[in-house]
GROMACS .gro file of C-alpha atoms in nm:
model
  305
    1UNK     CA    1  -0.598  -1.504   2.287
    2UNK     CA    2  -0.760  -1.565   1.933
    3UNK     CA    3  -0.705  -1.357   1.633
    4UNK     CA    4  -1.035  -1.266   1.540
    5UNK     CA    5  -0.946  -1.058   1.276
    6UNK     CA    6  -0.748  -1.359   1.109
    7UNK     CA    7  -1.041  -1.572   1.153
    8UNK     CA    8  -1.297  -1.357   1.017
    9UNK     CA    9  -1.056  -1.291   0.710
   10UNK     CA   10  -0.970  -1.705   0.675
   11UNK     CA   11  -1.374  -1.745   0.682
   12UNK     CA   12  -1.453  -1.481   0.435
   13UNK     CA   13  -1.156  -1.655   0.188
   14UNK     CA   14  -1.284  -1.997   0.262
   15UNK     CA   15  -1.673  -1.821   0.119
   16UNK     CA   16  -1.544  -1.831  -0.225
   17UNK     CA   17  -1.896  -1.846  -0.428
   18UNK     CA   18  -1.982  -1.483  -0.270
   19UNK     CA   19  -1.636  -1.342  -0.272
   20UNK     CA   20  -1.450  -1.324  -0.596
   21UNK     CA   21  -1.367  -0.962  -0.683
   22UNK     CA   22  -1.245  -0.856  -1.014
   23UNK     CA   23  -0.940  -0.732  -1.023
   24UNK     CA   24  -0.756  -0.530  -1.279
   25UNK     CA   25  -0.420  -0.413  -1.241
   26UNK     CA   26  -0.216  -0.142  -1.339
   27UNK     CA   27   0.182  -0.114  -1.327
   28UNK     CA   28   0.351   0.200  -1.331
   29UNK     CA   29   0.721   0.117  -1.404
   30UNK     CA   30   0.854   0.441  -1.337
   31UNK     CA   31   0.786   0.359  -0.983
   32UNK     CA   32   0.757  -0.018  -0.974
   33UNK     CA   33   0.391   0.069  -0.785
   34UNK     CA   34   0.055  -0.153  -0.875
   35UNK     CA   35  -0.228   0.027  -0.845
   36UNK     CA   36  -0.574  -0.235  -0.867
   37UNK     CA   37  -0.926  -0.167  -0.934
   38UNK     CA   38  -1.124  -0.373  -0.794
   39UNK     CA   39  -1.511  -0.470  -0.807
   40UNK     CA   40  -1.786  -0.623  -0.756
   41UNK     CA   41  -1.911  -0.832  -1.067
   42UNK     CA   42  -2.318  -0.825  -0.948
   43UNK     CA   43  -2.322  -0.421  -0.825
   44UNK     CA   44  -1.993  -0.246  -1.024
   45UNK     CA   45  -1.923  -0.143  -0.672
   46UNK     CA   46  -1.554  -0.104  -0.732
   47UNK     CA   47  -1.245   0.027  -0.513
   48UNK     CA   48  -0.921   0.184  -0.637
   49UNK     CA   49  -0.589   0.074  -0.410
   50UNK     CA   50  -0.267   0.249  -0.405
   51UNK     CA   51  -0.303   0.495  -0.700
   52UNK     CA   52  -0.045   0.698  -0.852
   53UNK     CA   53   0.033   1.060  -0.887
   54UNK     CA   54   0.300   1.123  -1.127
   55UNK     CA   55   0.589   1.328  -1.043
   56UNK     CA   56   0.950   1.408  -1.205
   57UNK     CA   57   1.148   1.515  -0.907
   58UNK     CA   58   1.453   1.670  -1.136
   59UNK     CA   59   1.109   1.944  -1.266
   60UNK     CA   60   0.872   1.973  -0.969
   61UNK     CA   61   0.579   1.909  -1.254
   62UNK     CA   62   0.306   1.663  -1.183
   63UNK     CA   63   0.085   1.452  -1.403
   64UNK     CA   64  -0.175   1.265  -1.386
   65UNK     CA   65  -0.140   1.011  -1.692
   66UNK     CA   66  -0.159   0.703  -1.413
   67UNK     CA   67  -0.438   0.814  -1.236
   68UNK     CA   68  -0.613   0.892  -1.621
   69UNK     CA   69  -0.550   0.535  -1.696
   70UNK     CA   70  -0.705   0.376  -1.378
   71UNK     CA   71  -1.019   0.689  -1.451
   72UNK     CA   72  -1.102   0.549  -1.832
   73UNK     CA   73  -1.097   0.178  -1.719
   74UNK     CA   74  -1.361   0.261  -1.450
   75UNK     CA   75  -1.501   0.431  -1.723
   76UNK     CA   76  -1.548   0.216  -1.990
   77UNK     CA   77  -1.649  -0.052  -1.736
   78UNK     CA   78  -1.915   0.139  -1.560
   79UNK     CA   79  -1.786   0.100  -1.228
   80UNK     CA   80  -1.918   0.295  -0.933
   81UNK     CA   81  -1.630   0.412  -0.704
   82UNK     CA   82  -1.686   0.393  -0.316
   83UNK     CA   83  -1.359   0.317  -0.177
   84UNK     CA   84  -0.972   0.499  -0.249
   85UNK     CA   85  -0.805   0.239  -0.038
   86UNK     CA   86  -0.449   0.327   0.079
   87UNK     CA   87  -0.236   0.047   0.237
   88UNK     CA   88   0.000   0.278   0.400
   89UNK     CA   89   0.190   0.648   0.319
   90UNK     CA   90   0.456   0.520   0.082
   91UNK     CA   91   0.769   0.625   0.100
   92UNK     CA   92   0.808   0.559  -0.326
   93UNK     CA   93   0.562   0.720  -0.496
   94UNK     CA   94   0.249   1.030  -0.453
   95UNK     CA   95  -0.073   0.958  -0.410
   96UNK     CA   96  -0.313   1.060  -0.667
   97UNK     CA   97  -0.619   0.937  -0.403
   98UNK     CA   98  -0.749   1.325  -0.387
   99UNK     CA   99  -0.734   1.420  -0.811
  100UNK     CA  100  -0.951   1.020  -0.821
  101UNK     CA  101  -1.192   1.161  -0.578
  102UNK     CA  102  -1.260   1.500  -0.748
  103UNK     CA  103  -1.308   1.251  -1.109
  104UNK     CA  104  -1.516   0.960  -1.010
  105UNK     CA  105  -1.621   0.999  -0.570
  106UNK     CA  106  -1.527   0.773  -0.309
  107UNK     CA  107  -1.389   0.766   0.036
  108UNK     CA  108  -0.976   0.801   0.072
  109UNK     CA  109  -0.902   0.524   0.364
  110UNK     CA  110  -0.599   0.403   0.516
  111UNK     CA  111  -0.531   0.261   0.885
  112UNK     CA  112  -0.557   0.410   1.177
  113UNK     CA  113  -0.203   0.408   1.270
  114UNK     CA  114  -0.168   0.665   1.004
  115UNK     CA  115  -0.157   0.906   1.290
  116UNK     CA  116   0.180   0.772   1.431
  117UNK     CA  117   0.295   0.839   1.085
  118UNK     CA  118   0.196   1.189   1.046
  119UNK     CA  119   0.364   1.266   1.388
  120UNK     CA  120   0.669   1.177   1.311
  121UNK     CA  121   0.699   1.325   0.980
  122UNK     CA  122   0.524   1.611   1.045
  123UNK     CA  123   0.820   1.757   1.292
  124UNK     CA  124   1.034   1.651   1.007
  125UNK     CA  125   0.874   1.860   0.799
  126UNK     CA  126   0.787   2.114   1.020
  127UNK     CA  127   0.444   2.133   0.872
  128UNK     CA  128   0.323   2.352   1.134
  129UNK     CA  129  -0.010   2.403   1.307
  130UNK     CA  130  -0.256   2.385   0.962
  131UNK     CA  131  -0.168   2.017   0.935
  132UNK     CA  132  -0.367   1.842   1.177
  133UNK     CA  133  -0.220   1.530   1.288
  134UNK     CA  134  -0.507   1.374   1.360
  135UNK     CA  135  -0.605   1.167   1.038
  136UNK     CA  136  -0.866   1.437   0.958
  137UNK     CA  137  -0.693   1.469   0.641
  138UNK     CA  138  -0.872   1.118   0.536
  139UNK     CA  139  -1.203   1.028   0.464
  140UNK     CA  140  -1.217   0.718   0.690
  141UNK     CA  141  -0.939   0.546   0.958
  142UNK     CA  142  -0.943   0.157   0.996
  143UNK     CA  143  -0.863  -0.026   1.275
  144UNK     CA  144  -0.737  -0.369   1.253
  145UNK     CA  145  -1.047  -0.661   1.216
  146UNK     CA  146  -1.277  -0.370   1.055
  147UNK     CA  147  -1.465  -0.504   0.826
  148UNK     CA  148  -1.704  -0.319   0.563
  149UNK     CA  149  -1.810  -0.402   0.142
  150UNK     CA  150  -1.767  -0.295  -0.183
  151UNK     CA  151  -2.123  -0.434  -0.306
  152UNK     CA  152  -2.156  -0.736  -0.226
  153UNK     CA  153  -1.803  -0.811  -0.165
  154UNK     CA  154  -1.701  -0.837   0.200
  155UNK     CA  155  -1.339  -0.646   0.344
  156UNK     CA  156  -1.188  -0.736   0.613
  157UNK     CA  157  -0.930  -0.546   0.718
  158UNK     CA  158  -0.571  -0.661   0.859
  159UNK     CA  159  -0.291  -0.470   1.046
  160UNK     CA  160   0.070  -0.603   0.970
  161UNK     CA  161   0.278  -0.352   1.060
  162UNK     CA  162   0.654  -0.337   1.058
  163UNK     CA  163   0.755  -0.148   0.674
  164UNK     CA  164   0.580   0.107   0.868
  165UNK     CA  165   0.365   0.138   1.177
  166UNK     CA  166   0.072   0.206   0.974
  167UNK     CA  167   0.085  -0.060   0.761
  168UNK     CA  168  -0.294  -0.239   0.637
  169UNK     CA  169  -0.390  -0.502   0.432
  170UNK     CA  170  -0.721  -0.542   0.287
  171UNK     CA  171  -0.864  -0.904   0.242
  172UNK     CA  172  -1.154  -0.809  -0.045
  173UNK     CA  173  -1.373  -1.146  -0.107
  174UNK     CA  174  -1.080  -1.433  -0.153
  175UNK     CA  175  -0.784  -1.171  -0.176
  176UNK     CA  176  -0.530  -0.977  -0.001
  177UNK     CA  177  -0.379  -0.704  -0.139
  178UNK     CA  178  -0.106  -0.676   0.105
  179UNK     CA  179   0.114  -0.349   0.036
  180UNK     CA  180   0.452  -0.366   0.139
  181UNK     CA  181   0.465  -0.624   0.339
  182UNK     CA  182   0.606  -0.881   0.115
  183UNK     CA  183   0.710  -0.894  -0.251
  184UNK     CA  184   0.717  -1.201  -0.452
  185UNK     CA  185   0.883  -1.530  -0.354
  186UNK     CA  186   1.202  -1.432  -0.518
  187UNK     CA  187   1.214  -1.118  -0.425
  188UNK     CA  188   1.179  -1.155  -0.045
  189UNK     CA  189   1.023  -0.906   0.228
  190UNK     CA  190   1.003  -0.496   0.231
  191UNK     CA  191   1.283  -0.314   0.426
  192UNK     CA  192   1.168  -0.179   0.804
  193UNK     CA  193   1.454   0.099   0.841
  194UNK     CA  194   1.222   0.373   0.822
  195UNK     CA  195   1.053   0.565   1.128
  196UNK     CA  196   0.867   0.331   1.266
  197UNK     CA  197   0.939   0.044   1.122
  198UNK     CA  198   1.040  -0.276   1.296
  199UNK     CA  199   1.188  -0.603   1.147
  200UNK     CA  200   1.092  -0.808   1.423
  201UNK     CA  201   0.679  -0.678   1.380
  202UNK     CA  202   0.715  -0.761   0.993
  203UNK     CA  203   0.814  -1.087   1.014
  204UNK     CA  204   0.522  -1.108   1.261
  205UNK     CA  205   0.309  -0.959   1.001
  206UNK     CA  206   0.422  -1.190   0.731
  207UNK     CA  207   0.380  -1.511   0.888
  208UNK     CA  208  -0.014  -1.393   0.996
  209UNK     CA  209  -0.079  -1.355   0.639
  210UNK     CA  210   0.068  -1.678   0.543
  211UNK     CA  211  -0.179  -1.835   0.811
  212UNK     CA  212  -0.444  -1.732   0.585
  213UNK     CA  213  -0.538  -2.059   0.356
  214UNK     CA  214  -0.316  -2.176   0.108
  215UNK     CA  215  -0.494  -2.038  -0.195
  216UNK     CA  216  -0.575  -1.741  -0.086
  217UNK     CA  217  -0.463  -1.491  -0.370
  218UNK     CA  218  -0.185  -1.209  -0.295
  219UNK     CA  219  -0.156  -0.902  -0.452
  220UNK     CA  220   0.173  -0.721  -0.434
  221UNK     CA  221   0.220  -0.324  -0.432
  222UNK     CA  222   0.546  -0.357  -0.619
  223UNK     CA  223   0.768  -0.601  -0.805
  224UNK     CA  224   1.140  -0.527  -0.897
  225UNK     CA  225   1.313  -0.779  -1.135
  226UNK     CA  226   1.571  -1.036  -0.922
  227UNK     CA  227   1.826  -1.200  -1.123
  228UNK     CA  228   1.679  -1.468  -1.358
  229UNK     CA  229   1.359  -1.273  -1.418
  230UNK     CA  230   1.271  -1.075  -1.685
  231UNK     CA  231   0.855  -1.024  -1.643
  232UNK     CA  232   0.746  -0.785  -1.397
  233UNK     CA  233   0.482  -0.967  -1.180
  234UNK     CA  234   0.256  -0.915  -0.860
  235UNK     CA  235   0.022  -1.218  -0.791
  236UNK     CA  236   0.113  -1.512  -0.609
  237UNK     CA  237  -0.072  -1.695  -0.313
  238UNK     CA  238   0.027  -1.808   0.027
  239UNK     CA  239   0.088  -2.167  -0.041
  240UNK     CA  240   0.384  -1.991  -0.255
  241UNK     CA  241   0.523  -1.768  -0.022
  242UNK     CA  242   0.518  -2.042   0.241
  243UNK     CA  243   0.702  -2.250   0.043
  244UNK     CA  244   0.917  -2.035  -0.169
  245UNK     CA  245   0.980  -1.606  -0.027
  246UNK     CA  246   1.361  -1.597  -0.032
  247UNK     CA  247   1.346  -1.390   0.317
  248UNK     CA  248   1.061  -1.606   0.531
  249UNK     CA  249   0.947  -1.919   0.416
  250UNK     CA  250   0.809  -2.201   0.631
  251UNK     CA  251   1.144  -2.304   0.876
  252UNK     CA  252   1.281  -1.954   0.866
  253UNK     CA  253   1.306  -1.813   1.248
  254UNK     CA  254   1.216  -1.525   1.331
  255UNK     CA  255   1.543  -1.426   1.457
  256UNK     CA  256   1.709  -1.538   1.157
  257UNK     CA  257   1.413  -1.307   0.966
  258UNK     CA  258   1.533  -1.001   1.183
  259UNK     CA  259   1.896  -1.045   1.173
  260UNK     CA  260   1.872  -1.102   0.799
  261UNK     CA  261   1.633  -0.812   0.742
  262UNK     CA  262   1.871  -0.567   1.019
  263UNK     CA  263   2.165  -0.645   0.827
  264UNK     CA  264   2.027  -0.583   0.422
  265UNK     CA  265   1.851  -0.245   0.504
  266UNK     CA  266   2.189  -0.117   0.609
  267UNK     CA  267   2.309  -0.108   0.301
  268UNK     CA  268   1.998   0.021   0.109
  269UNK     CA  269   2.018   0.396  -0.016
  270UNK     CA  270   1.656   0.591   0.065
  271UNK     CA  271   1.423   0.559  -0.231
  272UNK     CA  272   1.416   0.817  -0.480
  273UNK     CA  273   1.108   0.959  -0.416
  274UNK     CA  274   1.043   0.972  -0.012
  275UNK     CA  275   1.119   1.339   0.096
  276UNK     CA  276   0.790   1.441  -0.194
  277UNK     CA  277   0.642   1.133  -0.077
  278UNK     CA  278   0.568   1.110   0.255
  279UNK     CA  279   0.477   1.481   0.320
  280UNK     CA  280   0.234   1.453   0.018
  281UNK     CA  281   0.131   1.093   0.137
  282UNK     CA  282   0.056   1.170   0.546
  283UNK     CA  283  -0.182   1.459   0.361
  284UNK     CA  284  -0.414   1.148   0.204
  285UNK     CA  285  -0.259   1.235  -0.136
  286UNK     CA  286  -0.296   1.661  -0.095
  287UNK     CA  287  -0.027   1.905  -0.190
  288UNK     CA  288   0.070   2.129   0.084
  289UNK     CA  289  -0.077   2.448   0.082
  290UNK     CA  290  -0.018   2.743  -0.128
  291UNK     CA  291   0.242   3.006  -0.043
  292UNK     CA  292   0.179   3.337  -0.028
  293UNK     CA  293   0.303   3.378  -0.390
  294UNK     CA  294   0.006   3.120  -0.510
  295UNK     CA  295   0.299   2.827  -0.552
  296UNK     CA  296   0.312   2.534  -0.334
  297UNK     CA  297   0.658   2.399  -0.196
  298UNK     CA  298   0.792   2.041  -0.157
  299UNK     CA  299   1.028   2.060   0.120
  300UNK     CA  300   1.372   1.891   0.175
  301UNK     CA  301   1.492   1.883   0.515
  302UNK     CA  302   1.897   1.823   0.528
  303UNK     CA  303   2.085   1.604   0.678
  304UNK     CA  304   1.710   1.507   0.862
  305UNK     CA  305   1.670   1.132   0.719
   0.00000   0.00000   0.00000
């Protein structure tokens, strides 16, 4: 059975005179998280992927000086924004998808799968009968081989699940900005202890990314600082990751991947931020609703992850 969806991707890569986006990133350090805008150079058709909604956890108050950042680049650059492109609900940081929408328009997209997601944490949660648990709470669901454009520039989008079950990458003209599904080479791969998540699926997912050409560009979600580096960074290509990711380069078995990958998340505390996370994140980025007093409540559910 083919992979059309990898073949359509590998073929819009190899059509590099129609399909290089511009591509401006933005690194929040309080949360390791890059958010990219992303356009088309002919229209100023332009995307915004994995924003940022600031939070201080120790307060309860919210922000929005990430989000404000991305808003005066489009800004200043005259970009028209059609897409708020979410690779899956992270588990590390809020959304600020629906405060981006309300400022410059746009659709707020993620996969499909989203709906396995908001399942499972919904019961957590016990977010009751007003959240529907249905996706309804985004603009637009995509399904893996989708494709679609930002101007000119053709999307194609992947499913590499495994981090989580929702996981989605989005090939934009010759890139990939691939969420969590890797890090850098010398960082390695993303853990896949959460709900959901399976070791054996990422590696899976990993190695159909790296069968995307050799210089097709990556763009990482995060980047945390291994020993012997002192530069945050979050660009690499496939011909590197083959060759150099510390977790699954070329010769690396997948049982050796899982094993490996089984083994490290075992001894990984939760991340700081994924009890406000998640139930912000399976909303598309919305708070949950106001109480009766007019305030509106974070919950955190013990002993529950």
């Amino acid at each position: 059975m083919t992979d059309s969806a990898l073949a359509h991707a590998a073929q819009q890569i190899s059509d590099t005179q129609r399909n290089v986006p511009q591509i401006r990133a933005f690194f929040d350090q309080e949360t390791f998280t890059v958010t990219y805008a992303v356009h088309d150079p002919e229209t100023m058709k332009a995307a915004i992927i994995d924003s940022v909604f600031d939070f201080d956890p120790a307060s309860g108050r919210t922000s929005f000086d990430s989000a404000d950042e991305v808003i005066a680049y489009v800004k200043e650059h005259g970009l028209s924004v059609e897409w708020l492109l979410e690779t899956h609900a992270h588990a590390d940081h809020l959304s600020a998808a629906p405060y981006l929408q309300e400022k410059l328009g746009g659709k707020i997209a993620i996969g499909e799968h989203i709906v396995t997601v908001q399942e499972v944490f919904g019961k957590l949660f016990n977010a009751g009968t007003e959240f529907q648990r249905d996706g309804s709470d985004f603009d637009h669901l995509f399904a893996d081989g989708d494709t679609f454009n930002i101007g000119n520039l053709d999307v194609t989008v992947m499913h590499v699940p495994g981090h989580t079950p929702a996981c989605i990458a989005y090939v934009i003209g010759d890139a990939v900005f691939i969420g969590d599904t890797m890090f850098m080479p010398d960082y390695g791969s993303a853990r896949a202890d959460f709900p959901g998540g399976d070791a054996r699926q990422l590696y899976r997912s990993m190695r159909r990314l790296l069968s995307l050409p050799d210089t097709t560009r990556l763009f990482m979600c995060h980047d945390y600082l291994p020993e012997g580096r002192n530069e945050y960074v979050w660009e690499t290509t496939v011909e590197e990751e083959r060759k150099g990711n510390i977790h699954a380069h070329d010769g690396v078995s997948e049982d050796e991947f899982v094993k490996m990958r089984t083994e490290r998340d075992k001894t990984l505390d939760m991340p700081r931020l994924i009890l406000p996370s998640v139930q912000v994140n399976m909303r598309a980025g919305h708070l949950p609703p106001e109480e009766d007093n007019g305030m509106r409540y974070l919950k955190v559910p013990l002993n529950g992850v």
